[in-house]
Amino acid sequence: MMAAEKIERKEVTREERRQFENYLKMYFTQYTNNEGQRFSKLEGMINCQKAKIDEMPAISGTDYSSKGIGSGGKGLDIVDKFQIDRSRAKRRYRKLKYIKMILDSYLVMLDQKDYKILKMFYNEEKKYTVRDIALVVSYSEDYVKERKRIKLDWLIEKTELMV
């Protein structure tokens, strides 16, 4: 219960709101690939990150084979660099997947009417900005109930913690 009370009192900073707006924009920006499959920009980023991880060499930390006699330990530095790059890529991949999962669950929680309004507010042809969406989601009590606003604050807090 204390966690919920903490979330209710939390003030959302401008940077947190901007970060959430960017994720929301990526969620609603749709592309079509060569096979005709539709996907969001966020899904595209997740797939690119996964491909990047798959291309990276998986070198274990105990592999000292590249460290020859008299090399001054330079071989181990190369192994460490590969491990650091791979772990950063994995961390970013997990973060993006987690954000997509939270956005999916958040949008499911919205009523059908609210979801249509939200989607309408992010429409390339109508030139609504992402800030308009954020205003609808976070401020308008007509469309978003109090518990949904609390959920939004929780989402912003979680994404901020993962950076």
PDB file of C-alpha atoms in Angstrom:
ATOM      1  CA  MET A   1       0.000   0.000   0.000  1.00  0.00           C
ATOM      2  CA  MET A   2       2.877   2.360   0.741  1.00  0.00           C
ATOM      3  CA  ALA A   3       4.087   2.079  -2.859  1.00  0.00           C
ATOM      4  CA  ALA A   4       0.674   3.185  -4.146  1.00  0.00           C
ATOM      5  CA  GLU A   5       0.659   6.158  -1.757  1.00  0.00           C
ATOM      6  CA  LYS A   6       4.118   7.130  -2.952  1.00  0.00           C
ATOM      7  CA  ILE A   7       2.987   7.017  -6.590  1.00  0.00           C
ATOM      8  CA  GLU A   8      -0.052   9.200  -5.887  1.00  0.00           C
ATOM      9  CA  ARG A   9       2.078  11.944  -4.340  1.00  0.00           C
ATOM     10  CA  LYS A  10       4.798  11.823  -7.005  1.00  0.00           C
ATOM     11  CA  GLU A  11       5.124  14.934  -9.148  1.00  0.00           C
ATOM     12  CA  VAL A  12       5.973  14.194 -12.771  1.00  0.00           C
ATOM     13  CA  THR A  13       8.924  16.204 -14.033  1.00  0.00           C
ATOM     14  CA  ARG A  14       9.112  17.756 -17.479  1.00  0.00           C
ATOM     15  CA  GLU A  15      11.859  15.312 -18.510  1.00  0.00           C
ATOM     16  CA  GLU A  16       9.792  12.287 -17.416  1.00  0.00           C
ATOM     17  CA  ARG A  17       6.790  13.559 -19.361  1.00  0.00           C
ATOM     18  CA  ARG A  18       8.931  14.179 -22.464  1.00  0.00           C
ATOM     19  CA  GLN A  19      10.358  10.679 -22.235  1.00  0.00           C
ATOM     20  CA  PHE A  20       6.887   9.145 -21.960  1.00  0.00           C
ATOM     21  CA  GLU A  21       5.649  11.249 -24.888  1.00  0.00           C
ATOM     22  CA  ASN A  22       8.479   9.900 -27.021  1.00  0.00           C
ATOM     23  CA  TYR A  23       7.627   6.293 -26.163  1.00  0.00           C
ATOM     24  CA  LEU A  24       3.949   6.952 -26.830  1.00  0.00           C
ATOM     25  CA  LYS A  25       4.785   8.502 -30.200  1.00  0.00           C
ATOM     26  CA  MET A  26       6.891   5.473 -31.142  1.00  0.00           C
ATOM     27  CA  TYR A  27       4.042   3.202 -30.030  1.00  0.00           C
ATOM     28  CA  PHE A  28       1.524   4.869 -32.372  1.00  0.00           C
ATOM     29  CA  THR A  29       3.854   5.472 -35.346  1.00  0.00           C
ATOM     30  CA  GLN A  30       3.043   2.626 -37.748  1.00  0.00           C
ATOM     31  CA  TYR A  31       5.170   1.252 -40.593  1.00  0.00           C
ATOM     32  CA  THR A  32       4.600  -1.467 -43.173  1.00  0.00           C
ATOM     33  CA  ASN A  33       7.512  -3.705 -44.162  1.00  0.00           C
ATOM     34  CA  ASN A  34       8.113  -5.360 -47.559  1.00  0.00           C
ATOM     35  CA  GLU A  35       5.937  -8.369 -46.649  1.00  0.00           C
ATOM     36  CA  GLY A  36       2.998  -6.080 -45.846  1.00  0.00           C
ATOM     37  CA  GLN A  37       3.190  -6.615 -42.083  1.00  0.00           C
ATOM     38  CA  ARG A  38       2.351  -3.575 -39.958  1.00  0.00           C
ATOM     39  CA  PHE A  39       4.426  -2.784 -36.899  1.00  0.00           C
ATOM     40  CA  SER A  40       5.064   0.187 -34.651  1.00  0.00           C
ATOM     41  CA  LYS A  41       8.329   2.094 -34.465  1.00  0.00           C
ATOM     42  CA  LEU A  42       8.793   0.750 -30.944  1.00  0.00           C
ATOM     43  CA  GLU A  43       8.461  -2.846 -32.198  1.00  0.00           C
ATOM     44  CA  GLY A  44      10.949  -2.036 -34.959  1.00  0.00           C
ATOM     45  CA  MET A  45      13.434  -0.749 -32.392  1.00  0.00           C
ATOM     46  CA  ILE A  46      12.959  -3.896 -30.298  1.00  0.00           C
ATOM     47  CA  ASN A  47      13.585  -6.126 -33.342  1.00  0.00           C
ATOM     48  CA  CYS A  48      16.683  -4.115 -34.364  1.00  0.00           C
ATOM     49  CA  GLN A  49      18.086  -4.365 -30.846  1.00  0.00           C
ATOM     50  CA  LYS A  50      17.476  -8.143 -30.828  1.00  0.00           C
ATOM     51  CA  ALA A  51      19.256  -8.512 -34.182  1.00  0.00           C
ATOM     52  CA  LYS A  52      22.155  -6.426 -32.871  1.00  0.00           C
ATOM     53  CA  ILE A  53      22.519  -8.717 -29.852  1.00  0.00           C
ATOM     54  CA  ASP A  54      22.391 -11.826 -32.058  1.00  0.00           C
ATOM     55  CA  GLU A  55      25.211 -10.453 -34.244  1.00  0.00           C
ATOM     56  CA  MET A  56      27.476  -9.735 -31.273  1.00  0.00           C
ATOM     57  CA  PRO A  57      30.004 -12.413 -30.408  1.00  0.00           C
ATOM     58  CA  ALA A  58      29.209 -14.194 -27.152  1.00  0.00           C
ATOM     59  CA  ILE A  59      32.605 -14.311 -25.453  1.00  0.00           C
ATOM     60  CA  SER A  60      32.754 -15.623 -21.918  1.00  0.00           C
ATOM     61  CA  GLY A  61      34.715 -13.805 -19.252  1.00  0.00           C
ATOM     62  CA  THR A  62      36.886 -16.844 -18.548  1.00  0.00           C
ATOM     63  CA  ASP A  63      38.164 -17.051 -22.127  1.00  0.00           C
ATOM     64  CA  TYR A  64      41.842 -16.129 -21.771  1.00  0.00           C
ATOM     65  CA  SER A  65      42.877 -17.695 -25.087  1.00  0.00           C
ATOM     66  CA  SER A  66      43.547 -14.295 -26.673  1.00  0.00           C
ATOM     67  CA  LYS A  67      45.880 -13.353 -23.816  1.00  0.00           C
ATOM     68  CA  GLY A  68      49.298 -14.527 -24.915  1.00  0.00           C
ATOM     69  CA  ILE A  69      52.534 -14.512 -22.945  1.00  0.00           C
ATOM     70  CA  GLY A  70      54.030 -11.025 -22.917  1.00  0.00           C
ATOM     71  CA  SER A  71      50.904  -9.378 -24.298  1.00  0.00           C
ATOM     72  CA  GLY A  72      50.433  -7.328 -21.150  1.00  0.00           C
ATOM     73  CA  GLY A  73      46.906  -8.600 -20.680  1.00  0.00           C
ATOM     74  CA  LYS A  74      45.556  -6.777 -23.740  1.00  0.00           C
ATOM     75  CA  GLY A  75      43.578  -9.816 -24.857  1.00  0.00           C
ATOM     76  CA  LEU A  76      41.465  -9.713 -21.709  1.00  0.00           C
ATOM     77  CA  ASP A  77      40.587  -6.049 -22.362  1.00  0.00           C
ATOM     78  CA  ILE A  78      39.086  -7.036 -25.722  1.00  0.00           C
ATOM     79  CA  VAL A  79      37.006  -9.759 -24.044  1.00  0.00           C
ATOM     80  CA  ASP A  80      35.788  -7.259 -21.429  1.00  0.00           C
ATOM     81  CA  LYS A  81      34.812  -4.726 -24.091  1.00  0.00           C
ATOM     82  CA  PHE A  82      32.694  -7.318 -25.941  1.00  0.00           C
ATOM     83  CA  GLN A  83      30.988  -8.274 -22.675  1.00  0.00           C
ATOM     84  CA  ILE A  84      30.217  -4.651 -21.778  1.00  0.00           C
ATOM     85  CA  ASP A  85      28.805  -3.873 -25.250  1.00  0.00           C
ATOM     86  CA  ARG A  86      26.684  -7.013 -25.233  1.00  0.00           C
ATOM     87  CA  SER A  87      25.326  -6.406 -21.726  1.00  0.00           C
ATOM     88  CA  ARG A  88      24.433  -2.785 -22.633  1.00  0.00           C
ATOM     89  CA  ALA A  89      22.603  -3.981 -25.751  1.00  0.00           C
ATOM     90  CA  LYS A  90      20.731  -6.621 -23.732  1.00  0.00           C
ATOM     91  CA  ARG A  91      19.776  -4.067 -21.090  1.00  0.00           C
ATOM     92  CA  ARG A  92      18.397  -1.693 -23.758  1.00  0.00           C
ATOM     93  CA  TYR A  93      16.497  -4.579 -25.404  1.00  0.00           C
ATOM     94  CA  ARG A  94      14.899  -5.580 -22.089  1.00  0.00           C
ATOM     95  CA  LYS A  95      14.016  -1.946 -21.345  1.00  0.00           C
ATOM     96  CA  LEU A  96      12.296  -1.468 -24.716  1.00  0.00           C
ATOM     97  CA  LYS A  97      10.367  -4.741 -24.363  1.00  0.00           C
ATOM     98  CA  TYR A  98       9.306  -3.767 -20.850  1.00  0.00           C
ATOM     99  CA  ILE A  99       8.131  -0.324 -21.982  1.00  0.00           C
ATOM    100  CA  LYS A 100       6.099  -1.881 -24.819  1.00  0.00           C
ATOM    101  CA  MET A 101       4.541  -4.355 -22.372  1.00  0.00           C
ATOM    102  CA  ILE A 102       3.573  -1.537 -19.984  1.00  0.00           C
ATOM    103  CA  LEU A 103       2.138   0.580 -22.807  1.00  0.00           C
ATOM    104  CA  ASP A 104       0.123  -2.425 -24.027  1.00  0.00           C
ATOM    105  CA  SER A 105      -1.309  -2.998 -20.568  1.00  0.00           C
ATOM    106  CA  TYR A 106      -1.912   0.719 -20.015  1.00  0.00           C
ATOM    107  CA  LEU A 107      -3.835   1.108 -23.281  1.00  0.00           C
ATOM    108  CA  VAL A 108      -5.871  -2.034 -22.562  1.00  0.00           C
ATOM    109  CA  MET A 109      -6.828  -0.457 -19.253  1.00  0.00           C
ATOM    110  CA  LEU A 110      -8.286   2.552 -21.069  1.00  0.00           C
ATOM    111  CA  ASP A 111     -11.931   2.356 -22.044  1.00  0.00           C
ATOM    112  CA  GLN A 112     -12.619   1.754 -25.735  1.00  0.00           C
ATOM    113  CA  LYS A 113     -13.804   5.358 -26.092  1.00  0.00           C
ATOM    114  CA  ASP A 114     -10.664   6.715 -24.437  1.00  0.00           C
ATOM    115  CA  TYR A 115      -8.419   4.572 -26.629  1.00  0.00           C
ATOM    116  CA  LYS A 116     -10.093   5.856 -29.807  1.00  0.00           C
ATOM    117  CA  ILE A 117      -9.683   9.440 -28.626  1.00  0.00           C
ATOM    118  CA  LEU A 118      -6.042   8.809 -27.773  1.00  0.00           C
ATOM    119  CA  LYS A 119      -5.369   7.248 -31.168  1.00  0.00           C
ATOM    120  CA  MET A 120      -7.222  10.073 -32.914  1.00  0.00           C
ATOM    121  CA  PHE A 121      -5.035  12.615 -31.143  1.00  0.00           C
ATOM    122  CA  TYR A 122      -1.954  10.985 -32.629  1.00  0.00           C
ATOM    123  CA  ASN A 123      -2.804  11.019 -36.298  1.00  0.00           C
ATOM    124  CA  GLU A 124      -0.221  12.015 -38.900  1.00  0.00           C
ATOM    125  CA  GLU A 125      -2.826  13.608 -41.174  1.00  0.00           C
ATOM    126  CA  LYS A 126      -4.402  15.763 -38.467  1.00  0.00           C
ATOM    127  CA  LYS A 127      -0.961  16.949 -37.282  1.00  0.00           C
ATOM    128  CA  TYR A 128      -1.738  16.621 -33.589  1.00  0.00           C
ATOM    129  CA  THR A 129       1.392  16.695 -31.505  1.00  0.00           C
ATOM    130  CA  VAL A 130       2.431  14.093 -28.969  1.00  0.00           C
ATOM    131  CA  ARG A 131       2.029  16.779 -26.316  1.00  0.00           C
ATOM    132  CA  ASP A 132      -1.689  16.845 -27.171  1.00  0.00           C
ATOM    133  CA  ILE A 133      -1.860  13.129 -26.426  1.00  0.00           C
ATOM    134  CA  ALA A 134      -0.030  13.551 -23.148  1.00  0.00           C
ATOM    135  CA  LEU A 135      -2.465  16.282 -22.160  1.00  0.00           C
ATOM    136  CA  VAL A 136      -5.419  14.028 -22.960  1.00  0.00           C
ATOM    137  CA  VAL A 137      -3.908  11.111 -21.074  1.00  0.00           C
ATOM    138  CA  SER A 138      -2.657  12.923 -18.012  1.00  0.00           C
ATOM    139  CA  TYR A 139      -4.861  15.950 -17.417  1.00  0.00           C
ATOM    140  CA  SER A 140      -8.314  15.500 -18.914  1.00  0.00           C
ATOM    141  CA  GLU A 141     -10.600  14.081 -16.235  1.00  0.00           C
ATOM    142  CA  ASP A 142     -13.367  13.769 -18.851  1.00  0.00           C
ATOM    143  CA  TYR A 143     -11.520  10.958 -20.595  1.00  0.00           C
ATOM    144  CA  VAL A 144      -9.122   9.502 -18.054  1.00  0.00           C
ATOM    145  CA  LYS A 145     -10.152   8.472 -14.566  1.00  0.00           C
ATOM    146  CA  GLU A 146      -7.970   9.081 -11.530  1.00  0.00           C
ATOM    147  CA  ARG A 147      -6.669   5.501 -11.313  1.00  0.00           C
ATOM    148  CA  LYS A 148      -5.510   5.719 -14.930  1.00  0.00           C
ATOM    149  CA  ARG A 149      -3.572   8.902 -14.163  1.00  0.00           C
ATOM    150  CA  ILE A 150      -1.930   7.122 -11.239  1.00  0.00           C
ATOM    151  CA  LYS A 151      -1.050   4.259 -13.583  1.00  0.00           C
ATOM    152  CA  LEU A 152       0.495   6.780 -15.998  1.00  0.00           C
ATOM    153  CA  ASP A 153       2.616   8.283 -13.201  1.00  0.00           C
ATOM    154  CA  TRP A 154       3.711   4.769 -12.243  1.00  0.00           C
ATOM    155  CA  LEU A 155       4.661   4.053 -15.868  1.00  0.00           C
ATOM    156  CA  ILE A 156       6.705   7.230 -16.114  1.00  0.00           C
ATOM    157  CA  GLU A 157       8.440   6.429 -12.819  1.00  0.00           C
ATOM    158  CA  LYS A 158       9.277   2.879 -13.970  1.00  0.00           C
ATOM    159  CA  THR A 159      10.703   4.005 -17.323  1.00  0.00           C
ATOM    160  CA  GLU A 160      12.781   6.664 -15.572  1.00  0.00           C
ATOM    161  CA  LEU A 161      14.221   4.062 -13.184  1.00  0.00           C
ATOM    162  CA  MET A 162      15.247   1.823 -16.075  1.00  0.00           C
ATOM    163  CA  VAL A 163      17.353   4.456 -17.857  1.00  0.00           C
TER     164      VAL A 163
END
